[in-house]
Amino acid sequence: MVGGFAVALAVAGCAGSGSGNDTGGQTSAPSGPRTLTVWLMNGSAPTVLTDGLHKEFQDSHKDVTVKYEIQQWNGIQDKLTTALASNDAPDVIEIGNTQAPKFASENVLEDLTANVGDFNGANWLSALKESGSWDGKQYAIPFYAANREVLYRKDLFEQAGITAPPTSREEWLAAIGKLKTKFGSDPDFQALYLPGQNWYTLLSFIWDEGGDIAKKDGTKFTATLDSPEAKAALDFYKKLVEESGTKAPKDADEQTPEQAGIYGGGKVAMFIGLPWEVGTAAKSDPSIKDKTSAFPIPSKTAGKTAPVFQGGSNLAIPANSKDKDLARDYLKLIASDKYQGEFAKVGMIPGTSKDVSALEADPINAAMAKASANGRAVPATPGWATIEAGQNPIKDLLTAFLTGAKPVDQATKDANETLNKAFSG
C-alpha cells in the first residue's frame, strides 16, 4: 500500500501530450466502442467501490468498457516501467505515493495541473498531493492513505489506573510508568513495544520538534538529520525505548518480528502501528480486538497530536494512454465524495474527500482520522524510491544511536551523506 519500491524508469522522453484522444478534460469523445484499461493494486479499492464505479462510468459513457485489472505490488515497478514505455499503456494506474515522484520526473505521466479542480482538488490530502507533484506541476492525484497511531490495551490501562489516553509526551511517559508499576513484576511485560528501526515513528518526532528529513530548494533536496530538532527527536525515541523497557530488537523494524504478533501474545500494553494490525494480532487471541483502542501519537505540546507519515497511493494517467479524455472522466468520478467515502467505510483515509465521518464510529479508526489532519510526506524526490528499496539510512541511524555504536553527531552525519547521494541520483 505504501509503495516502498525502487522505480527504475529507463526510458526518457516517451511522454507525448498529443498521443491518444485528449480533449483536455471534456467528456466529448469519438463515437464507436472503446476500452478504458485501469490498473489498481491488489488490496486497494474495496469491491463495492469498483463495482459501483465501473457500472456508473459505463452507464454514462456509451460504447465504453472498463477493463479493470488488479495488479500485484511485487514486481509492479518493472511492469509499469515496461508499460509506460510502450504503445499499449493502460489508461489509469495506481502508484505508491513514494513511487510517484520518480515516475513524474521521468516525463511518463500526463500533466494534470489544469484538471486539479475537476478532481475535487480543494479536499486533497496535502501529503499525497505533494507526492504526486514535480517541478511545480501535478502528475498524480491522491487515492487513499493511512497513518500510524498508538494502539493500546484498554483493560491494562484501566488496571494501571490510567483513566484517559495520553494527550502529550509527558502524559505518555507517565502512563508507561504506571503500567510498569502495575505489571513490571512480570519479566515478559512490555509497556510499549518499540523496535529500534521504526523510522516512521521517528519521523513523527522529528516533525513534532519542528525539523524535517531534508530541506527543499526547487527540485533539489539536502538532508537535515543533523539538525538540533532531529537530534532532539532521536533523544526522545531513545527515552521511550529505555523507559518502556521494550524487548524489541534495536537492529530490526516493526516487521521483524511482526509487531502485531508480539502484541497478540498478551504481554504488551502499547505499540505504534496501523489500525488493521489489530486484526493480525487477533489471529493469536481473538479477544484482543475488543480490548484494544487507540490514540494519536502525542505531541510534545499538550493537547496536540504529532505529525504523522501518511502512506498511501496516487492515481495517474500514463502519457502514452490512447484515451486520456476517458481517463480524466474516470479520475473525476473516483475522486468524488461518493466513491471516496467507501474508503472511510473500510478504515482508510480518503485521498480526495474530507468526510471521515465513517471512520469516527470506531475508536481505532477515529484516532487515525484525527491524526490524519496533520499528515506529512517524505521528500518528493525520485531518489526516495531507492532509499526505501535499499538499506534505509534512517534505520541505520536509529540502530547506531540506540546501541551506542556511533555518537549522535557521527550517526546523523553518516545518514545525511547517504541520503544526499540518493537525492543526487
Coordinates of N, CA and C in Angstrom, one line a residue, residues 28-181:
S28 N -16.7 14.9 -24.2 CA -17.0 14.6 -25.5 C -15.9 13.6 -26.0
A29 N -16.3 12.6 -26.8 CA -15.4 11.6 -27.3 C -15.8 11.1 -28.6
P30 N -14.8 10.5 -29.3 CA -15.1 9.9 -30.6 C -16.2 8.8 -30.5
S31 N -17.0 8.6 -31.5 CA -18.0 7.6 -31.4 C -17.4 6.2 -31.7
G32 N -18.1 5.2 -31.3 CA -17.7 3.8 -31.5 C -17.2 3.2 -30.2
P33 N -17.1 1.9 -30.2 CA -16.6 1.2 -29.0 C -15.2 1.5 -28.6
R34 N -15.0 1.7 -27.3 CA -13.7 2.0 -26.8 C -13.5 1.2 -25.4
T35 N -12.3 1.0 -25.1 CA -12.0 0.3 -23.8 C -11.0 1.2 -23.0
L36 N -11.4 1.4 -21.7 CA -10.6 2.1 -20.8 C -9.9 1.1 -19.9
T37 N -8.6 1.0 -19.9 CA -7.8 0.0 -19.1 C -7.4 0.6 -17.8
V38 N -7.8 0.0 -16.7 CA -7.5 0.6 -15.4 C -6.7 -0.5 -14.6
W39 N -5.5 0.0 -14.1 CA -4.7 -0.9 -13.2 C -4.7 -0.4 -11.8
L40 N -5.4 -1.1 -10.9 CA -5.4 -0.8 -9.5 C -4.7 -1.9 -8.8
M41 N -4.2 -1.6 -7.6 CA -3.3 -2.6 -6.9 C -4.2 -3.6 -6.0
N42 N -3.7 -4.7 -5.8 CA -4.3 -5.7 -5.0 C -4.5 -5.2 -3.6
G43 N -5.7 -5.3 -3.0 CA -5.9 -4.9 -1.7 C -6.2 -3.4 -1.5
S44 N -6.3 -2.7 -2.6 CA -6.5 -1.2 -2.5 C -8.0 -0.9 -2.5
A45 N -8.6 -0.7 -3.6 CA -10.0 -0.3 -3.7 C -11.0 -1.4 -3.3
P46 N -11.9 -1.2 -2.3 CA -12.9 -2.2 -2.0 C -13.8 -2.6 -3.2
T47 N -14.2 -3.8 -3.3 CA -15.0 -4.3 -4.4 C -16.3 -3.5 -4.5
V48 N -16.9 -3.1 -3.4 CA -18.1 -2.3 -3.5 C -17.9 -0.9 -4.2
L49 N -16.7 -0.4 -4.1 CA -16.3 0.8 -4.7 C -16.2 0.6 -6.2
T50 N -15.3 -0.4 -6.6 CA -15.1 -0.6 -8.0 C -16.3 -1.1 -8.8
D51 N -17.1 -1.9 -8.2 CA -18.3 -2.4 -8.9 C -19.2 -1.3 -9.2
G52 N -19.5 -0.4 -8.2 CA -20.4 0.7 -8.4 C -19.8 1.7 -9.4
L53 N -18.5 2.0 -9.2 CA -17.9 3.0 -10.0 C -17.9 2.6 -11.5
H54 N -17.5 1.4 -11.8 CA -17.4 0.9 -13.2 C -18.8 0.8 -13.8
K55 N -19.8 0.5 -13.1 CA -21.2 0.4 -13.6 C -21.6 1.9 -14.0
E56 N -21.4 2.8 -13.1 CA -21.8 4.2 -13.3 C -21.0 4.8 -14.5
F57 N -19.7 4.5 -14.5 CA -18.9 5.0 -15.6 C -19.4 4.5 -17.0
Q58 N -19.6 3.2 -17.1 CA -20.1 2.6 -18.3 C -21.5 3.1 -18.7
D59 N -22.3 3.3 -17.7 CA -23.7 3.8 -18.0 C -23.7 5.2 -18.6
S60 N -22.7 6.0 -18.1 CA -22.7 7.4 -18.6 C -21.8 7.6 -19.8
H61 N -21.1 6.5 -20.2 CA -20.2 6.6 -21.4 C -20.6 5.5 -22.4
K62 N -21.4 5.9 -23.3 CA -21.9 4.9 -24.3 C -20.7 4.3 -25.1
D63 N -20.9 3.0 -25.2 CA -19.9 2.2 -26.0 C -18.5 2.1 -25.4
V64 N -18.4 2.4 -24.1 CA -17.1 2.3 -23.4 C -17.2 1.1 -22.4
T65 N -16.1 0.3 -22.4 CA -16.0 -0.8 -21.5 C -14.8 -0.5 -20.6
V66 N -14.9 -0.7 -19.3 CA -13.8 -0.6 -18.4 C -13.1 -1.9 -18.2
K67 N -11.9 -2.0 -18.6 CA -11.1 -3.2 -18.5 C -10.3 -3.1 -17.2
Y68 N -10.8 -3.7 -16.1 CA -10.2 -3.5 -14.8 C -9.3 -4.6 -14.5
E69 N -8.0 -4.3 -14.2 CA -7.0 -5.3 -14.0 C -6.4 -5.0 -12.6
I70 N -6.4 -6.0 -11.7 CA -5.8 -5.9 -10.4 C -4.3 -6.4 -10.5
Q71 N -3.4 -5.5 -10.1 CA -2.0 -5.8 -10.1 C -1.4 -6.1 -8.8
Q72 N -0.3 -6.8 -8.8 CA 0.3 -7.2 -7.5 C 1.5 -6.2 -7.2
W73 N 1.7 -5.9 -6.0 CA 2.8 -4.9 -5.6 C 4.1 -5.5 -6.0
N74 N 4.3 -6.8 -5.8 CA 5.6 -7.4 -6.0 C 5.9 -7.4 -7.5
G75 N 6.9 -6.7 -7.9 CA 7.3 -6.6 -9.3 C 6.6 -5.5 -10.1
I76 N 5.8 -4.7 -9.4 CA 5.0 -3.7 -10.2 C 5.9 -2.6 -10.8
Q77 N 7.0 -2.2 -10.2 CA 7.8 -1.2 -10.8 C 8.3 -1.6 -12.1
D78 N 8.7 -2.8 -12.3 CA 9.2 -3.3 -13.6 C 8.1 -3.4 -14.6
K79 N 7.0 -3.8 -14.2 CA 5.8 -4.0 -15.1 C 5.4 -2.6 -15.6
L80 N 5.3 -1.6 -14.7 CA 4.9 -0.3 -15.1 C 6.0 0.4 -16.0
T81 N 7.2 0.2 -15.6 CA 8.3 0.7 -16.5 C 8.1 0.3 -17.9
T82 N 7.9 -1.0 -18.1 CA 7.7 -1.5 -19.4 C 6.4 -1.0 -20.1
A83 N 5.3 -0.9 -19.3 CA 4.1 -0.5 -19.9 C 4.1 1.0 -20.2
L84 N 4.7 1.8 -19.4 CA 4.8 3.3 -19.6 C 5.6 3.6 -20.9
A85 N 6.5 2.7 -21.2 CA 7.4 3.0 -22.4 C 6.8 2.4 -23.7
S86 N 5.7 1.7 -23.5 CA 5.1 1.0 -24.7 C 4.1 1.8 -25.4
N87 N 3.6 1.3 -26.5 CA 2.5 2.0 -27.2 C 1.1 1.4 -26.8
D88 N 1.2 0.5 -25.7 CA 0.0 -0.1 -25.3 C -0.2 0.1 -23.8
A89 N 0.0 1.3 -23.3 CA 0.0 1.6 -21.9 C -1.5 1.6 -21.4
P90 N -1.7 1.2 -20.1 CA -3.0 1.4 -19.5 C -3.4 2.8 -19.5
D91 N -4.7 3.1 -19.2 CA -5.1 4.5 -19.2 C -5.2 5.1 -17.8
V92 N -5.3 4.3 -16.8 CA -5.3 4.8 -15.4 C -4.5 3.8 -14.6
I93 N -3.6 4.4 -13.8 CA -2.7 3.5 -13.0 C -2.7 4.0 -11.5
E94 N -2.6 3.0 -10.6 CA -2.3 3.3 -9.2 C -0.8 3.2 -8.9
I95 N -0.2 4.1 -8.2 CA 1.2 4.1 -7.9 C 1.3 4.4 -6.4
G96 N 2.3 3.8 -5.7 CA 2.5 4.1 -4.3 C 3.0 5.6 -4.2
N97 N 2.7 6.2 -3.1 CA 3.0 7.7 -3.0 C 4.5 7.9 -3.0
T98 N 5.3 7.0 -2.6 CA 6.7 7.2 -2.6 C 7.3 6.9 -3.9
Q99 N 6.6 6.2 -4.8 CA 7.0 6.0 -6.2 C 6.7 7.2 -7.1
A100 N 5.7 7.9 -6.8 CA 5.1 8.9 -7.7 C 6.2 9.9 -8.2
P101 N 7.0 10.5 -7.3 CA 8.0 11.5 -7.8 C 8.9 10.9 -8.9
K102 N 9.3 9.7 -8.8 CA 10.2 9.1 -9.8 C 9.5 9.0 -11.1
F103 N 8.3 8.5 -11.1 CA 7.5 8.4 -12.4 C 7.3 9.8 -13.0
A104 N 6.9 10.8 -12.1 CA 6.6 12.1 -12.6 C 7.9 12.8 -13.2
S105 N 9.0 12.6 -12.6 CA 10.2 13.2 -13.1 C 10.7 12.7 -14.4
E106 N 10.3 11.5 -14.7 CA 10.7 10.8 -16.0 C 9.9 11.2 -17.2
N107 N 8.9 12.0 -17.0 CA 8.1 12.5 -18.1 C 7.2 11.4 -18.7
V108 N 6.8 10.4 -17.9 CA 6.0 9.4 -18.5 C 4.5 9.4 -18.0
L109 N 4.2 10.5 -17.2 CA 2.8 10.7 -16.7 C 2.2 11.9 -17.3
E110 N 0.9 11.9 -17.5 CA 0.2 13.1 -18.1 C 0.2 14.2 -17.0
D111 N 0.4 15.4 -17.5 CA 0.3 16.6 -16.6 C -1.1 16.9 -16.3
L112 N -1.5 16.8 -15.1 CA -2.9 17.0 -14.7 C -3.1 18.4 -13.9
T113 N -2.2 19.2 -14.0 CA -2.3 20.5 -13.3 C -3.5 21.3 -13.6
A114 N -3.9 21.3 -14.8 CA -5.1 22.1 -15.2 C -6.4 21.4 -14.8
N115 N -6.3 20.2 -14.3 CA -7.5 19.4 -14.0 C -7.8 19.2 -12.5
V116 N -6.9 19.8 -11.7 CA -7.0 19.6 -10.2 C -8.4 19.9 -9.7
G117 N -8.9 21.0 -10.1 CA -10.3 21.4 -9.7 C -11.3 20.4 -10.0
D118 N -11.2 19.7 -11.2 CA -12.1 18.7 -11.6 C -12.1 17.4 -10.7
F119 N -10.9 17.3 -10.1 CA -10.7 16.1 -9.3 C -10.9 16.3 -7.8
N120 N -11.8 17.2 -7.4 CA -12.0 17.5 -6.0 C -10.8 18.1 -5.3
G121 N -10.0 18.9 -6.0 CA -8.7 19.3 -5.5 C -8.7 20.1 -4.2
A122 N -9.8 20.7 -3.9 CA -9.8 21.5 -2.7 C -9.8 20.6 -1.4
N123 N -10.1 19.3 -1.6 CA -10.2 18.4 -0.5 C -9.1 17.4 -0.4
W124 N -8.0 17.6 -1.2 CA -7.0 16.6 -1.3 C -6.2 16.6 0.0
L125 N -5.7 15.4 0.4 CA -4.7 15.2 1.4 C -3.4 15.9 1.0
S126 N -2.9 16.8 1.8 CA -1.7 17.6 1.4 C -0.5 16.7 1.2
A127 N -0.4 15.6 2.0 CA 0.8 14.8 1.9 C 0.8 14.0 0.6
L128 N -0.4 13.5 0.1 CA -0.4 12.8 -1.1 C -0.4 13.8 -2.3
K129 N -0.9 15.0 -2.1 CA -0.8 16.0 -3.2 C 0.7 16.3 -3.5
E130 N 1.4 16.4 -2.4 CA 2.9 16.8 -2.6 C 3.6 15.6 -3.3
S131 N 3.3 14.4 -2.9 CA 4.0 13.3 -3.5 C 3.7 13.1 -5.0
G132 N 2.5 13.6 -5.5 CA 2.2 13.5 -6.9 C 2.6 14.7 -7.7
S133 N 3.3 15.6 -7.1 CA 3.8 16.8 -7.9 C 5.3 16.7 -8.2
W134 N 5.7 17.4 -9.2 CA 7.1 17.5 -9.6 C 7.3 18.8 -10.4
D135 N 8.3 19.6 -9.9 CA 8.7 20.8 -10.6 C 7.5 21.7 -10.8
G136 N 6.7 21.9 -9.8 CA 5.6 22.8 -9.9 C 4.3 22.3 -10.6
K137 N 4.3 21.1 -11.1 CA 3.2 20.5 -11.8 C 2.6 19.3 -11.1
Q138 N 1.4 19.0 -11.3 CA 0.7 17.9 -10.7 C 0.6 16.7 -11.7
Y139 N 1.2 15.6 -11.4 CA 1.2 14.4 -12.3 C 0.4 13.3 -11.7
A140 N 0.0 13.3 -10.5 CA -0.8 12.2 -9.9 C -1.8 12.9 -8.8
I141 N -2.9 12.2 -8.6 CA -3.8 12.7 -7.6 C -3.9 11.7 -6.5
P142 N -4.3 12.2 -5.3 CA -4.4 11.3 -4.2 C -5.5 10.2 -4.4
F143 N -5.3 9.0 -3.8 CA -6.3 8.0 -3.9 C -6.8 7.6 -2.5
Y144 N -5.9 7.1 -1.7 CA -6.3 6.8 -0.3 C -5.0 6.8 0.6
A145 N -5.2 6.8 1.9 CA -4.0 6.9 2.7 C -4.3 6.2 4.1
A146 N -3.3 6.1 4.9 CA -3.4 5.6 6.2 C -2.2 6.1 7.0
N147 N -2.3 6.2 8.3 CA -1.2 6.7 9.1 C -1.2 6.0 10.5
R148 N -0.1 6.0 11.1 CA 0.1 5.3 12.3 C -0.5 6.0 13.5
E149 N -0.7 5.2 14.6 CA -1.3 5.6 15.8 C -0.8 4.7 16.9
V150 N -1.1 5.1 18.2 CA -0.7 4.2 19.3 C -1.9 3.3 19.6
L151 N -1.7 2.0 19.4 CA -2.7 1.0 19.8 C -2.5 0.5 21.2
Y152 N -3.5 0.4 22.0 CA -3.3 0.1 23.4 C -4.4 -0.8 24.0
R153 N -4.0 -1.5 25.0 CA -4.9 -2.4 25.8 C -5.7 -1.6 26.8
K154 N -7.0 -1.5 26.5 CA -7.9 -0.7 27.5 C -7.9 -1.3 28.8
D155 N -7.9 -2.7 28.9 CA -8.0 -3.3 30.2 C -6.8 -3.1 31.0
L156 N -5.6 -3.1 30.4 CA -4.3 -2.9 31.1 C -4.2 -1.5 31.6
F157 N -4.7 -0.5 30.8 CA -4.7 0.9 31.2 C -5.6 1.0 32.4
E158 N -6.7 0.4 32.4 CA -7.7 0.6 33.5 C -7.1 0.0 34.8
Q159 N -6.5 -1.2 34.7 CA -5.9 -1.8 35.8 C -4.7 -1.0 36.4
A160 N -4.0 -0.3 35.5 CA -2.9 0.5 36.0 C -3.3 1.9 36.5
G161 N -4.6 2.2 36.4 CA -5.1 3.5 36.9 C -5.0 4.6 35.9
I162 N -4.9 4.3 34.7 CA -4.8 5.3 33.6 C -6.2 5.6 33.1
T163 N -6.8 6.7 33.4 CA -8.2 7.0 33.2 C -8.5 7.6 31.8
A164 N -7.5 8.1 31.1 CA -7.7 8.7 29.8 C -6.4 8.5 29.0
P165 N -6.6 8.3 27.6 CA -5.4 8.2 26.8 C -4.5 9.4 26.9
P166 N -3.2 9.3 26.8 CA -2.3 10.4 26.8 C -2.5 11.4 25.7
T167 N -2.4 12.7 26.0 CA -2.5 13.7 25.0 C -1.3 14.6 25.0
S168 N -0.2 14.1 25.5 CA 1.1 14.8 25.4 C 2.2 13.8 25.6
R169 N 3.4 14.1 25.3 CA 4.5 13.2 25.5 C 4.7 12.9 27.0
E170 N 4.5 14.0 27.8 CA 4.7 13.9 29.3 C 3.7 12.9 29.8
E171 N 2.4 13.0 29.4 CA 1.4 12.0 29.8 C 1.7 10.6 29.3
W172 N 2.2 10.5 28.2 CA 2.6 9.2 27.6 C 3.6 8.5 28.5
L173 N 4.7 9.3 28.8 CA 5.7 8.7 29.7 C 5.2 8.4 31.1
A174 N 4.2 9.2 31.6 CA 3.6 8.9 32.9 C 2.8 7.6 32.8
A175 N 2.1 7.4 31.7 CA 1.3 6.2 31.5 C 2.2 5.0 31.5
I176 N 3.4 5.1 30.8 CA 4.4 4.0 30.8 C 4.8 3.7 32.2
G177 N 5.1 4.7 33.0 CA 5.5 4.5 34.4 C 4.4 3.8 35.2
K178 N 3.2 4.1 35.0 CA 2.1 3.4 35.8 C 1.9 2.0 35.3
L179 N 2.1 1.7 34.1 CA 2.0 0.4 33.6 C 3.1 -0.5 34.1
K180 N 4.3 0.0 34.2 CA 5.4 -0.7 34.7 C 5.3 -1.0 36.2
T181 N 4.7 0.0 36.9 CA 4.5 -0.2 38.3 C 3.5 -1.3 38.6

